[in-house]
């Protein structure tokens, strides 16, 4: 018996839209407060194209290819690492649209 064929799930139009800078900042403020209350200095968040809700909340970025890992420092920068150079290029452009510095660091 052969295993079932897997077909990639299409990325929804919502995940392809860049979040507004104000929404990203509001979420980051909430996250910093929650991290402070819990005594967390560094939060590591992992996601991929199928499971990126937490990653998108923490970084404002939606992964469409491979896995991504975000290192969220309380009251500090967010660093996002991705598997694919193409994904890194796409995310850098998405970050630039939100008015932030392009590159690996999102803050």
mmCIF file of C-alpha atoms in Angstrom:
data_model
loop_
_atom_site.group_PDB
_atom_site.id
_atom_site.type_symbol
_atom_site.label_atom_id
_atom_site.label_comp_id
_atom_site.label_asym_id
_atom_site.label_seq_id
_atom_site.Cartn_x
_atom_site.Cartn_y
_atom_site.Cartn_z
ATOM 1 C CA UNK A 1 0.000 0.000 0.000
ATOM 2 C CA UNK A 2 1.460 3.333 -0.999
ATOM 3 C CA UNK A 3 1.308 6.419 1.148
ATOM 4 C CA UNK A 4 -1.117 9.163 0.117
ATOM 5 C CA UNK A 5 0.139 11.937 -2.121
ATOM 6 C CA UNK A 6 0.504 15.228 -0.312
ATOM 7 C CA UNK A 7 -0.347 18.460 -2.022
ATOM 8 C CA UNK A 8 0.811 21.776 -0.597
ATOM 9 C CA UNK A 9 -1.932 23.866 0.901
ATOM 10 C CA UNK A 10 -2.314 27.192 -0.884
ATOM 11 C CA UNK A 11 -1.288 30.179 1.175
ATOM 12 C CA UNK A 12 -4.322 32.265 2.021
ATOM 13 C CA UNK A 13 -4.504 35.821 0.789
ATOM 14 C CA UNK A 14 -4.451 36.990 4.422
ATOM 15 C CA UNK A 15 -1.011 35.493 5.044
ATOM 16 C CA UNK A 16 0.298 37.136 1.878
ATOM 17 C CA UNK A 17 -0.726 40.624 3.008
ATOM 18 C CA UNK A 18 1.821 42.603 4.980
ATOM 19 C CA UNK A 19 0.546 43.633 8.400
ATOM 20 C CA UNK A 20 0.425 47.327 9.156
ATOM 21 C CA UNK A 21 3.264 48.743 11.185
ATOM 22 C CA UNK A 22 0.836 49.886 13.903
ATOM 23 C CA UNK A 23 -0.601 46.367 14.285
ATOM 24 C CA UNK A 24 2.880 44.843 14.506
ATOM 25 C CA UNK A 25 3.868 47.440 17.147
ATOM 26 C CA UNK A 26 0.644 46.855 19.129
ATOM 27 C CA UNK A 27 1.233 43.100 19.141
ATOM 28 C CA UNK A 28 4.854 43.596 20.150
ATOM 29 C CA UNK A 29 3.800 45.798 23.081
ATOM 30 C CA UNK A 30 1.401 43.087 24.271
ATOM 31 C CA UNK A 31 4.036 40.403 23.827
ATOM 32 C CA UNK A 32 6.646 42.403 25.772
ATOM 33 C CA UNK A 33 4.165 42.896 28.623
ATOM 34 C CA UNK A 34 3.315 39.180 28.718
ATOM 35 C CA UNK A 35 6.998 38.208 28.607
ATOM 36 C CA UNK A 36 7.780 40.642 31.414
ATOM 37 C CA UNK A 37 4.929 39.348 33.557
ATOM 38 C CA UNK A 38 6.079 35.744 33.005
ATOM 39 C CA UNK A 39 9.765 36.577 33.571
ATOM 40 C CA UNK A 40 10.763 35.535 30.036
ATOM 41 C CA UNK A 41 13.772 37.294 28.509
ATOM 42 C CA UNK A 42 13.923 35.380 25.217
ATOM 43 C CA UNK A 43 11.074 33.685 23.357
ATOM 44 C CA UNK A 44 11.828 31.239 20.537
ATOM 45 C CA UNK A 45 8.991 30.758 18.037
ATOM 46 C CA UNK A 46 9.049 28.241 15.178
ATOM 47 C CA UNK A 47 6.697 28.132 12.214
ATOM 48 C CA UNK A 48 6.241 27.029 8.628
ATOM 49 C CA UNK A 49 3.710 27.682 5.878
ATOM 50 C CA UNK A 50 1.179 25.346 7.495
ATOM 51 C CA UNK A 51 1.667 26.547 11.073
ATOM 52 C CA UNK A 52 2.728 30.185 11.224
ATOM 53 C CA UNK A 53 0.082 31.891 13.401
ATOM 54 C CA UNK A 54 2.351 32.373 16.433
ATOM 55 C CA UNK A 55 5.274 33.360 14.243
ATOM 56 C CA UNK A 56 3.140 35.919 12.392
ATOM 57 C CA UNK A 57 1.832 37.332 15.682
ATOM 58 C CA UNK A 58 5.353 37.743 17.100
ATOM 59 C CA UNK A 59 7.094 39.003 13.954
ATOM 60 C CA UNK A 60 4.461 40.176 11.492
ATOM 61 C CA UNK A 61 5.962 37.805 8.912
ATOM 62 C CA UNK A 62 4.176 34.900 7.233
ATOM 63 C CA UNK A 63 6.347 32.040 6.026
ATOM 64 C CA UNK A 64 5.438 30.556 2.654
ATOM 65 C CA UNK A 65 8.398 28.194 2.165
ATOM 66 C CA UNK A 66 10.238 25.971 4.641
ATOM 67 C CA UNK A 67 10.634 26.602 8.353
ATOM 68 C CA UNK A 68 11.432 29.813 10.192
ATOM 69 C CA UNK A 69 12.635 30.450 13.722
ATOM 70 C CA UNK A 70 12.194 33.781 15.473
ATOM 71 C CA UNK A 71 14.196 34.851 18.518
ATOM 72 C CA UNK A 72 12.167 37.503 20.321
ATOM 73 C CA UNK A 73 14.074 39.422 22.984
ATOM 74 C CA UNK A 74 11.926 41.178 25.556
ATOM 75 C CA UNK A 75 12.179 44.916 24.866
ATOM 76 C CA UNK A 76 14.821 44.107 22.241
ATOM 77 C CA UNK A 77 15.164 43.024 18.645
ATOM 78 C CA UNK A 78 13.416 40.162 16.888
ATOM 79 C CA UNK A 79 15.719 37.998 14.794
ATOM 80 C CA UNK A 80 14.157 35.768 12.143
ATOM 81 C CA UNK A 81 16.028 32.861 10.577
ATOM 82 C CA UNK A 82 14.621 31.076 7.525
ATOM 83 C CA UNK A 83 15.668 27.998 5.540
ATOM 84 C CA UNK A 84 15.504 29.345 2.023
ATOM 85 C CA UNK A 85 17.427 32.263 0.494
ATOM 86 C CA UNK A 86 14.346 33.020 -1.637
ATOM 87 C CA UNK A 87 12.210 33.203 1.502
ATOM 88 C CA UNK A 88 14.758 35.503 3.162
ATOM 89 C CA UNK A 89 14.629 37.814 0.132
ATOM 90 C CA UNK A 90 10.814 37.844 0.106
ATOM 91 C CA UNK A 91 10.591 38.546 3.843
ATOM 92 C CA UNK A 92 13.176 41.336 3.598
ATOM 93 C CA UNK A 93 10.966 43.019 0.984
ATOM 94 C CA UNK A 94 7.869 42.512 3.178
ATOM 95 C CA UNK A 95 9.641 44.061 6.160
ATOM 96 C CA UNK A 96 10.736 47.021 4.034
ATOM 97 C CA UNK A 97 7.091 47.623 3.032
ATOM 98 C CA UNK A 98 6.209 48.012 6.732
ATOM 99 C CA UNK A 99 8.857 50.727 7.039
ATOM 100 C CA UNK A 100 11.333 48.659 9.059
ATOM 101 C CA UNK A 101 14.935 47.910 8.189
ATOM 102 C CA UNK A 102 15.251 44.989 5.753
ATOM 103 C CA UNK A 103 17.470 42.079 6.707
ATOM 104 C CA UNK A 104 17.406 39.353 9.291
ATOM 105 C CA UNK A 105 16.642 41.554 12.298
ATOM 106 C CA UNK A 106 13.023 42.714 12.209
ATOM 107 C CA UNK A 107 13.369 45.429 14.842
#
